[in-house]
Tab-separated table of C-alpha atoms in Angstrom:
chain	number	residue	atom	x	y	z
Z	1	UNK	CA	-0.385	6.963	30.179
Z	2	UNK	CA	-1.776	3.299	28.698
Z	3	UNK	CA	-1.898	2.659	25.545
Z	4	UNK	CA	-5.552	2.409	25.232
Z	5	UNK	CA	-5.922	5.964	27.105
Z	6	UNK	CA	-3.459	7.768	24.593
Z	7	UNK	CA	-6.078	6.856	21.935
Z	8	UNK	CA	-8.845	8.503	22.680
Z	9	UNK	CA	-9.069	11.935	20.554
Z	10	UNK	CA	-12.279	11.573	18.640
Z	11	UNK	CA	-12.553	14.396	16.349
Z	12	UNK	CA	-12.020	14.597	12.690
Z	13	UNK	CA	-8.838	12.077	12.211
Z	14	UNK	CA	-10.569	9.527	14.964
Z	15	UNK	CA	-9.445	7.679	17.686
Z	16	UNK	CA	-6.153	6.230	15.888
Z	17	UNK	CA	-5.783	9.668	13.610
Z	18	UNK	CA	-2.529	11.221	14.354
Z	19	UNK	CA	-1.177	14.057	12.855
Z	20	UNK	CA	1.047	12.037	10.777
Z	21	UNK	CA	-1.586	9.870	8.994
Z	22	UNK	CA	-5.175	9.187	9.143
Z	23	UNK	CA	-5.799	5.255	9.074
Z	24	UNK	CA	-8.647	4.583	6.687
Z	25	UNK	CA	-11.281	1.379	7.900
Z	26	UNK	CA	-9.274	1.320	10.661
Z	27	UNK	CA	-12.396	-0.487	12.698
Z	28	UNK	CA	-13.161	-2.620	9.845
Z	29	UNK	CA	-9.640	-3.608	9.477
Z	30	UNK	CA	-9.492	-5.024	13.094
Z	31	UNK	CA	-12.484	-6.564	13.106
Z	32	UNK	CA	-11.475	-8.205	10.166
Z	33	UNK	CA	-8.508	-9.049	10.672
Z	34	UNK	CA	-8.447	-10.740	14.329
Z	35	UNK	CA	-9.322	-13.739	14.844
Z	36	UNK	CA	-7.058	-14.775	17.729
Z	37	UNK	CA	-6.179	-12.099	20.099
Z	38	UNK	CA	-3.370	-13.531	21.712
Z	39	UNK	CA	-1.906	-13.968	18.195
Z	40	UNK	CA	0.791	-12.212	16.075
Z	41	UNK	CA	-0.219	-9.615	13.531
Z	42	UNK	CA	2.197	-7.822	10.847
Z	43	UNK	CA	1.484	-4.485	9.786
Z	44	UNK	CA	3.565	-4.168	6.600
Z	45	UNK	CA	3.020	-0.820	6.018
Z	46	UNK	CA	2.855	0.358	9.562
Z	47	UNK	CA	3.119	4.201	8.192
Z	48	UNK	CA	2.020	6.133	11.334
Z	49	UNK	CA	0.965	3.167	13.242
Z	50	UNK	CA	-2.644	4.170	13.427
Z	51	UNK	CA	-3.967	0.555	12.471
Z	52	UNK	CA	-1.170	-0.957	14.867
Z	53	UNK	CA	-2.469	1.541	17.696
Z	54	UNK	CA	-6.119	0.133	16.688
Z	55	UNK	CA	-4.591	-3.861	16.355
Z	56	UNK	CA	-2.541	-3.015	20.553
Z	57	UNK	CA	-5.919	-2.472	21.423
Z	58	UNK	CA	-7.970	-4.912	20.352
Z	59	UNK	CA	-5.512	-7.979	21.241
Z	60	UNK	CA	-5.081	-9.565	24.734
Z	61	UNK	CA	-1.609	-8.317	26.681
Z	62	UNK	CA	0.151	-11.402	25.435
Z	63	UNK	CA	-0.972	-10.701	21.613
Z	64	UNK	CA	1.781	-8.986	19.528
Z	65	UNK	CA	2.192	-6.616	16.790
Z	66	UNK	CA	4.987	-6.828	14.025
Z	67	UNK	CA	5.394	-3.396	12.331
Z	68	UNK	CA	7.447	-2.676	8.770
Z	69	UNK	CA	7.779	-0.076	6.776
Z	70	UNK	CA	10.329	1.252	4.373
Z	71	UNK	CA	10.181	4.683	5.803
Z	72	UNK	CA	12.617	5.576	8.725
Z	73	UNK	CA	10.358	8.605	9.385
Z	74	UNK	CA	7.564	6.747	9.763
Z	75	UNK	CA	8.936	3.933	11.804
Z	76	UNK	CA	10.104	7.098	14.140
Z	77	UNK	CA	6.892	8.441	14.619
Z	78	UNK	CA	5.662	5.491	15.774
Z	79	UNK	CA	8.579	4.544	18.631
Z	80	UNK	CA	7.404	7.982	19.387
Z	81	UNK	CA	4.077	6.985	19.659
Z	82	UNK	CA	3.218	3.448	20.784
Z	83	UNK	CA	7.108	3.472	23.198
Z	84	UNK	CA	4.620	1.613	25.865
Z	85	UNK	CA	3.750	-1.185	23.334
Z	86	UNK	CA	7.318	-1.414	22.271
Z	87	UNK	CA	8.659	-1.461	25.982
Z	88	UNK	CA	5.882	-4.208	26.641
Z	89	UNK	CA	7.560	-6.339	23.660
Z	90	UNK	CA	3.942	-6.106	21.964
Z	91	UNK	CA	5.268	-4.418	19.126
Z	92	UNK	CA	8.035	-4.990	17.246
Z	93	UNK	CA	9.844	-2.669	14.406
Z	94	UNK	CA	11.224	-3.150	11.590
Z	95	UNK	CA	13.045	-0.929	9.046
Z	96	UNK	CA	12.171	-2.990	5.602
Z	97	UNK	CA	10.154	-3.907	2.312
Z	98	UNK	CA	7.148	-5.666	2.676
Z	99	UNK	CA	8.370	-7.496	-0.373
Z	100	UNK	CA	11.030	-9.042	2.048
Z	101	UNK	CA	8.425	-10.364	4.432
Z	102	UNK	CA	9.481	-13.781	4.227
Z	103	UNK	CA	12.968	-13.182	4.909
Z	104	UNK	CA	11.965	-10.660	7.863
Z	105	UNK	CA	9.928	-13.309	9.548
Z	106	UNK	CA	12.801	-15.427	9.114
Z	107	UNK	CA	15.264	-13.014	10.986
Z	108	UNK	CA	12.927	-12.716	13.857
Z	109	UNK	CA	12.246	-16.433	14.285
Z	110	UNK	CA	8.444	-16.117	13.374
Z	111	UNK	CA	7.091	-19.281	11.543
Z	112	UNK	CA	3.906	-18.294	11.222
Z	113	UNK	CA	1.157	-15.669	11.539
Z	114	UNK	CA	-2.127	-15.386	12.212
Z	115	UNK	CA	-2.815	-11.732	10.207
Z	116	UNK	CA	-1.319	-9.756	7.489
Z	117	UNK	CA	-2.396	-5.920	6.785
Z	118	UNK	CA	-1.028	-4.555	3.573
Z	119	UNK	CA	-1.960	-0.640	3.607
Z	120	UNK	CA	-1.072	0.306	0.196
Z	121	UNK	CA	0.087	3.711	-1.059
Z	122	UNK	CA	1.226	6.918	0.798
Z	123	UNK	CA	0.854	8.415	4.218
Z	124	UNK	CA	-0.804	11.741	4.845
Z	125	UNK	CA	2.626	13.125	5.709
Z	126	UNK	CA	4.584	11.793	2.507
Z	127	UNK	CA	1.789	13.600	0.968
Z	128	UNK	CA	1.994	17.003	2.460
Z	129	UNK	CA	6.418	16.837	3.156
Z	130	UNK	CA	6.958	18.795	-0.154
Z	131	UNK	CA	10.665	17.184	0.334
Z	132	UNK	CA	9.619	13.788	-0.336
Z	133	UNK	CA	8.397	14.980	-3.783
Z	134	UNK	CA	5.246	12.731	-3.790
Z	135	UNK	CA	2.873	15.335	-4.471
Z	136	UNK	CA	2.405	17.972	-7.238
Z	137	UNK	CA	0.655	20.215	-5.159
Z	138	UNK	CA	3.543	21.650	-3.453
Z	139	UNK	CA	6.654	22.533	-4.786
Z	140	UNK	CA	9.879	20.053	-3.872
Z	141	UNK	CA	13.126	18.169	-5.135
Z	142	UNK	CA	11.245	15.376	-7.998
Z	143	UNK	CA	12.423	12.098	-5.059
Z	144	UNK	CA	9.508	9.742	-4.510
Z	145	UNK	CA	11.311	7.205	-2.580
Z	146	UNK	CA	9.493	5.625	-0.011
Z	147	UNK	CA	12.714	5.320	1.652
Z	148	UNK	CA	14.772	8.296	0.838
Z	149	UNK	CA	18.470	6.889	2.367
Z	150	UNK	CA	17.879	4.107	0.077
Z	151	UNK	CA	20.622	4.107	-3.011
Z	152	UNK	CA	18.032	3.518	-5.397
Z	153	UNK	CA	17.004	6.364	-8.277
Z	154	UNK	CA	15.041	9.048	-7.488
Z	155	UNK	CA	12.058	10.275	-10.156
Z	156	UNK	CA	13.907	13.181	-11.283
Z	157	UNK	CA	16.733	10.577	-12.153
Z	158	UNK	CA	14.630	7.796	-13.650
Z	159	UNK	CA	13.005	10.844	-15.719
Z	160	UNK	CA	16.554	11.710	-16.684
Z	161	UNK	CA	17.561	8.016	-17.515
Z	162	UNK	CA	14.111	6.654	-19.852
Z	163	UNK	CA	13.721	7.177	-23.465
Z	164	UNK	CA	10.685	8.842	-24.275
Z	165	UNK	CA	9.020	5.272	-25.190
Z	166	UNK	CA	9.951	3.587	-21.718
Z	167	UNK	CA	8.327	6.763	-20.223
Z	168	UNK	CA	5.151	6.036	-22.186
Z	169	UNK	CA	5.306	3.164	-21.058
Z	170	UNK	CA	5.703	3.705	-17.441
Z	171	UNK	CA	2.768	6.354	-17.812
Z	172	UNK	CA	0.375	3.904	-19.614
Z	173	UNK	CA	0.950	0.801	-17.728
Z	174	UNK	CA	1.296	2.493	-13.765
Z	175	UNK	CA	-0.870	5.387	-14.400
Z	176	UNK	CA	-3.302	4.112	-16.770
Z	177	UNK	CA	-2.560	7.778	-18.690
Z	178	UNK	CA	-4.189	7.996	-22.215
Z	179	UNK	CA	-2.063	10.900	-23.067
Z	180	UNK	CA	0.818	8.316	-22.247
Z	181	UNK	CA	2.852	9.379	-25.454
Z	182	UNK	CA	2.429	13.119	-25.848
Z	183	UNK	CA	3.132	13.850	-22.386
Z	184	UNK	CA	6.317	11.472	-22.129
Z	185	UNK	CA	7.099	13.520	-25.267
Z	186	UNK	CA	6.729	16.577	-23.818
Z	187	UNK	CA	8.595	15.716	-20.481
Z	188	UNK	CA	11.959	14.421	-22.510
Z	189	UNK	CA	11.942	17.673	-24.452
Z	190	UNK	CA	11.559	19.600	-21.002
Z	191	UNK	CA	14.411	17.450	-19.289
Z	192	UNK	CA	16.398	18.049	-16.604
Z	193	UNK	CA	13.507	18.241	-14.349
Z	194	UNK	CA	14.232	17.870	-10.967
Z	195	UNK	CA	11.197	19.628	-8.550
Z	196	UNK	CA	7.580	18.852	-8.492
Z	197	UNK	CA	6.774	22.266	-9.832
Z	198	UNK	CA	8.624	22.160	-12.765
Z	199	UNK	CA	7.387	18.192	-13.851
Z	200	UNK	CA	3.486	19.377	-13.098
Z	201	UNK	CA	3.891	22.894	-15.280
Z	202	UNK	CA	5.061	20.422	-18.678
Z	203	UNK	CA	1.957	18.195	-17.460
Z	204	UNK	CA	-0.348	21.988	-16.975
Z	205	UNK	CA	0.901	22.847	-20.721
Z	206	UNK	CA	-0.181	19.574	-22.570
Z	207	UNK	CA	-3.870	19.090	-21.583
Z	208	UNK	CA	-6.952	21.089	-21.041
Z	209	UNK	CA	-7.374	23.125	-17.201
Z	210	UNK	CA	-10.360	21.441	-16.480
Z	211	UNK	CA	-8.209	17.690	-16.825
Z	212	UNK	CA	-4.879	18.922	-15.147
Z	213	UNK	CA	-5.697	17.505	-11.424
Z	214	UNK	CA	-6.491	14.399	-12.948
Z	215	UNK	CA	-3.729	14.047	-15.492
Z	216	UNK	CA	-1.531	15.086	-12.804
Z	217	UNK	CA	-2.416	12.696	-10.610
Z	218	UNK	CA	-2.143	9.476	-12.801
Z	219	UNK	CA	1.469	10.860	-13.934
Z	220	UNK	CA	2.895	11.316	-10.311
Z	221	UNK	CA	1.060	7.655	-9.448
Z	222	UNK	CA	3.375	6.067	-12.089
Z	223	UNK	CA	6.421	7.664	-11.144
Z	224	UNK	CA	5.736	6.886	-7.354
Z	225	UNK	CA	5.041	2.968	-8.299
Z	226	UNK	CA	7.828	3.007	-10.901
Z	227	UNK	CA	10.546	4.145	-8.456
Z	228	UNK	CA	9.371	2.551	-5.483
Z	229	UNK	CA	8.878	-1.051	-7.235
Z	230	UNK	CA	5.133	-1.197	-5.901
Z	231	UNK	CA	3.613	-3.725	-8.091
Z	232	UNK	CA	6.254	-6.393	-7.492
Z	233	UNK	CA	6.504	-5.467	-3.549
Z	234	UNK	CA	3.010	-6.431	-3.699
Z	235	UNK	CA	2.734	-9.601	-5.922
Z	236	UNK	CA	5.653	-10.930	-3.660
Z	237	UNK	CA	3.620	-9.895	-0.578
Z	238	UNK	CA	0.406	-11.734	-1.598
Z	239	UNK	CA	2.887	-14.928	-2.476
Z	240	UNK	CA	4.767	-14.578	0.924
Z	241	UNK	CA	0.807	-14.202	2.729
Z	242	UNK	CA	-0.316	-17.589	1.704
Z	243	UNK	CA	3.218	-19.425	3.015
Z	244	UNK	CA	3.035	-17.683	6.554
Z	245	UNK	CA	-0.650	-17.126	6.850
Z	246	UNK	CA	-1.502	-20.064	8.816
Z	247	UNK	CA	-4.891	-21.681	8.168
Z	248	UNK	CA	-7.555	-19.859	9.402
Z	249	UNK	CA	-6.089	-16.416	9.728
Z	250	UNK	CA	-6.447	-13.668	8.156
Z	251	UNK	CA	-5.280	-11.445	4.984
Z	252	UNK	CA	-6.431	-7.663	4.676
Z	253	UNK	CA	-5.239	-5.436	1.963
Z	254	UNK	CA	-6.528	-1.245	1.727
Z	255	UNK	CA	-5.893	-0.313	-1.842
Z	256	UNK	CA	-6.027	2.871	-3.372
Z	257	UNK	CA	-6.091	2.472	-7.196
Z	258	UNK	CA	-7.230	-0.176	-9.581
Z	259	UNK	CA	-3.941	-1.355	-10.380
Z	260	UNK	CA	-3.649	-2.525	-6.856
Z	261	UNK	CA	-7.113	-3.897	-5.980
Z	262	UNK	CA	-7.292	-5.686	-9.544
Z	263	UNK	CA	-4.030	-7.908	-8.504
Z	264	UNK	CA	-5.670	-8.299	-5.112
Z	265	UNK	CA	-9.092	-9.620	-6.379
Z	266	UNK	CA	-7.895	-11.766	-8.702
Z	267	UNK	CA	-5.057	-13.311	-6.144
Z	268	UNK	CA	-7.927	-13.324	-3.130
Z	269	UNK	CA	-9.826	-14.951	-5.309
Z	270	UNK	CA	-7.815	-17.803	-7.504
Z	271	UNK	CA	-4.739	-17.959	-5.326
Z	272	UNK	CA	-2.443	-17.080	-7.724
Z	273	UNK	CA	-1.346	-13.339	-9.513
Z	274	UNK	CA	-2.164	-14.600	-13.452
Z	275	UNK	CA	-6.092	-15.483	-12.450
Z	276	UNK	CA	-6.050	-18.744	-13.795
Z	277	UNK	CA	-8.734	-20.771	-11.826
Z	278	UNK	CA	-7.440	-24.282	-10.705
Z	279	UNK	CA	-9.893	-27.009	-10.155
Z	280	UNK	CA	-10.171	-30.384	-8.812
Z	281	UNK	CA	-11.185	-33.538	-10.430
Z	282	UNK	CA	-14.716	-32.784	-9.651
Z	283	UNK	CA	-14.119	-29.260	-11.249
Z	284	UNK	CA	-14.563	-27.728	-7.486
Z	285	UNK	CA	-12.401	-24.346	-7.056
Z	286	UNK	CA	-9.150	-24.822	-5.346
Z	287	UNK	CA	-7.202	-21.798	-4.149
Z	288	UNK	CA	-5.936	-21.217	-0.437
Z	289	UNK	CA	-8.035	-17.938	0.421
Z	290	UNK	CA	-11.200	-17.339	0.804
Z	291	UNK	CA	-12.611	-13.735	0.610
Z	292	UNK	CA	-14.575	-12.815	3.369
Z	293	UNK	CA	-16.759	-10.168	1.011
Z	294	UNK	CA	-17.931	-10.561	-1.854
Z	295	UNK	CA	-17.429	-6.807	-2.970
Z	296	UNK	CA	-14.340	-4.660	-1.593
Z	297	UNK	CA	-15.029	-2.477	1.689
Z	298	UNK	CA	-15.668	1.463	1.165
Z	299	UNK	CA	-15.023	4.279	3.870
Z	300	UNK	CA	-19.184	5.943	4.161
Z	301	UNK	CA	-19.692	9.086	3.806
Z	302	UNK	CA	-18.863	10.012	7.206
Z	303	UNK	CA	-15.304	8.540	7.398
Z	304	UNK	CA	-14.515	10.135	3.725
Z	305	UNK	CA	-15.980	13.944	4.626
Z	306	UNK	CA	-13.499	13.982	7.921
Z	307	UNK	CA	-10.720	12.260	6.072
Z	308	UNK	CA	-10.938	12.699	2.016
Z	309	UNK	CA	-7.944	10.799	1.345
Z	310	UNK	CA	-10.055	7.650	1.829
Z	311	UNK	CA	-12.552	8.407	-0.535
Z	312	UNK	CA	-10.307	6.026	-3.174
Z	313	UNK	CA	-9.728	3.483	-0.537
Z	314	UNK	CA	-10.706	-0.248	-0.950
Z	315	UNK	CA	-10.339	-3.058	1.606
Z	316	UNK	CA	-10.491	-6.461	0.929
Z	317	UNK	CA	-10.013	-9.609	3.716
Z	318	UNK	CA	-9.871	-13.094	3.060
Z	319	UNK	CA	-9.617	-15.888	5.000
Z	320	UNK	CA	-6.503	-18.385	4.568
Z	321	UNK	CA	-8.049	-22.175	4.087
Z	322	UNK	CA	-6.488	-25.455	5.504
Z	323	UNK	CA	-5.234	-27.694	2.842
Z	324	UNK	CA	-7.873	-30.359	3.968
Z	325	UNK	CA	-10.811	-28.288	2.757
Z	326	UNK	CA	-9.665	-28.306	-0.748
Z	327	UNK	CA	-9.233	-31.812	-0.627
């Protein structure tokens, strides 16, 4: 079976759906995102490889794919999935941070590239694997790591390790919580936690039914970004994208939560993560992107009724600019 003809299942998840994660803007993300088909593209968060699978397709047989992700699940399910690509040598794997992309490019001899996708967040099936711990709706160990051999600390040990102020901390500034203090409170008095259950029953007790899901939400969010370091991964990301970008390609980030798309605007925008414009003599904007939209892409209606996990979902693409046009 080709490549292209293993993609064709068009009901609810679409033609690049897979039972292992739904890619959101998939189409808009290609379209966006190629501008020379016999080029080489890095998908940084490869996850299922539903935007590589869309990416195979829409290059010419001698354009490549690179695909990270920290996830050794993930990384599985696509060698399981796109082996034909992989056998081709159109798609390459690797087991890593996107944080790291410099130093990954490096190991595979790769200068430059002419696209970078940053998918942001979690996959469908971190989501619903109660043993990953990433979600509150089903009971499992408290983990959140996006790469569970890793050595690093899992929530339920972080949760173990903070004071009640770094909690409230963690919970104001990741998860944008205004109950920040009363519910890092509450946790600390409820410690050891160490399954989903238990964390989202202390949440259930401090604030009204009709705010749990909500609350809940936020408080898992800045867990997941504390523990996995998602902030910095992506500040270091956006840095490393302007260095290997080469003029003229591409940049495309899918964001799921203001935290995210607010770095991604303002770097998109000024070329740099404090949003300090920098202008020329003339007072003329210099930065080394340009943003192809002036407002961030949304899934329509369609796209988030078969796939509500992309209702949140915003995707920006800029364009990387030759040094000569901000002369």
């Amino acid at each position: 079976m080709s490549e292209r003809s293993a993609h064709t299942d068009t009901g609810a998840a679409g033609p690049y759906g897979s039972p292992y994660h739904v890619p959101v803007l998939w189409k808009a993300v290609v379209e966006g995102l190629v501008t020379d088909p016999a080029g080489c593209y890095v998908d940084a968060t490869i996850g299922g490889g539903g935007h590589a699978a869309a990416l195979l397709d829409a290059l010419a047989p001698e354009g490549r794919v690179i695909g990270i992700d920290r996830d050794p699940e993930a990384l599985e399910a696509v060698r399981r999935r796109l082996s034909d690509a992989i056998e081709a040598g159109r798609l390459q794997l690797v087991q890593g941070n996107f944080a790291d992309l410099e130093a990954i490019l490096d190991r595979l001899g790769v200068a430059q590239i002419d696209g970078l996708l940053l998918d942001l967040g979690v996959s469908s099936h971190q989501l619903d694997e109660a043993l990953r711990g990433f979600s509150f709706q089903a009971e499992g160990p408290l983990d959140m790591r996006m790469d569970p051999t890793s050595p690093g600390p899992t929530a339920a040990q972080l949760l173990e390790r903070w004071s009640e102020y770094e909690l409230a901390e963690v919970l104001r500034r990741y998860g944008e919580e205004p109950r920040a203090r009363k519910l890092a409170r509450a946790i600390c008095r409820a410690r050891p936690i160490r399954t989903t259950a238990e964390l989202a029953e202390v949440v259930r007790r401090e604030v009204p039914p009709k705010e749990a899901t909500k609350t809940l939400a936020r408080v898992f969010q800045a867990l997941r970004i504390a523990v996995n370091d998602e902030l910095q991964a992506l500040e270091r990301a956006l840095e490393a994208a302007t260095r290997r970008v080469r003029p003229g390609g591409r940049l495309a980030v899918l964001s799921y939560h203001s935290l995210e798309d607010r770095r991604v605007k303002r770097f998109l925008r000024y070329g740099n993560l404090k949003g300090e414009p920098v202008r020329d003599f003339y007072g003329r904007l210099i930065a080394p992107w340009r943003p192809l939209t002036r407002r961030a892409i949304r899934p329509s209606d369609d796209e988030v009724a078969a796939n509500p996990r992309a209702r949140s979902a915003r995707l920006r693409i800029a364009e990387r600019v030759a040094e000569t046009e901000n002369a």
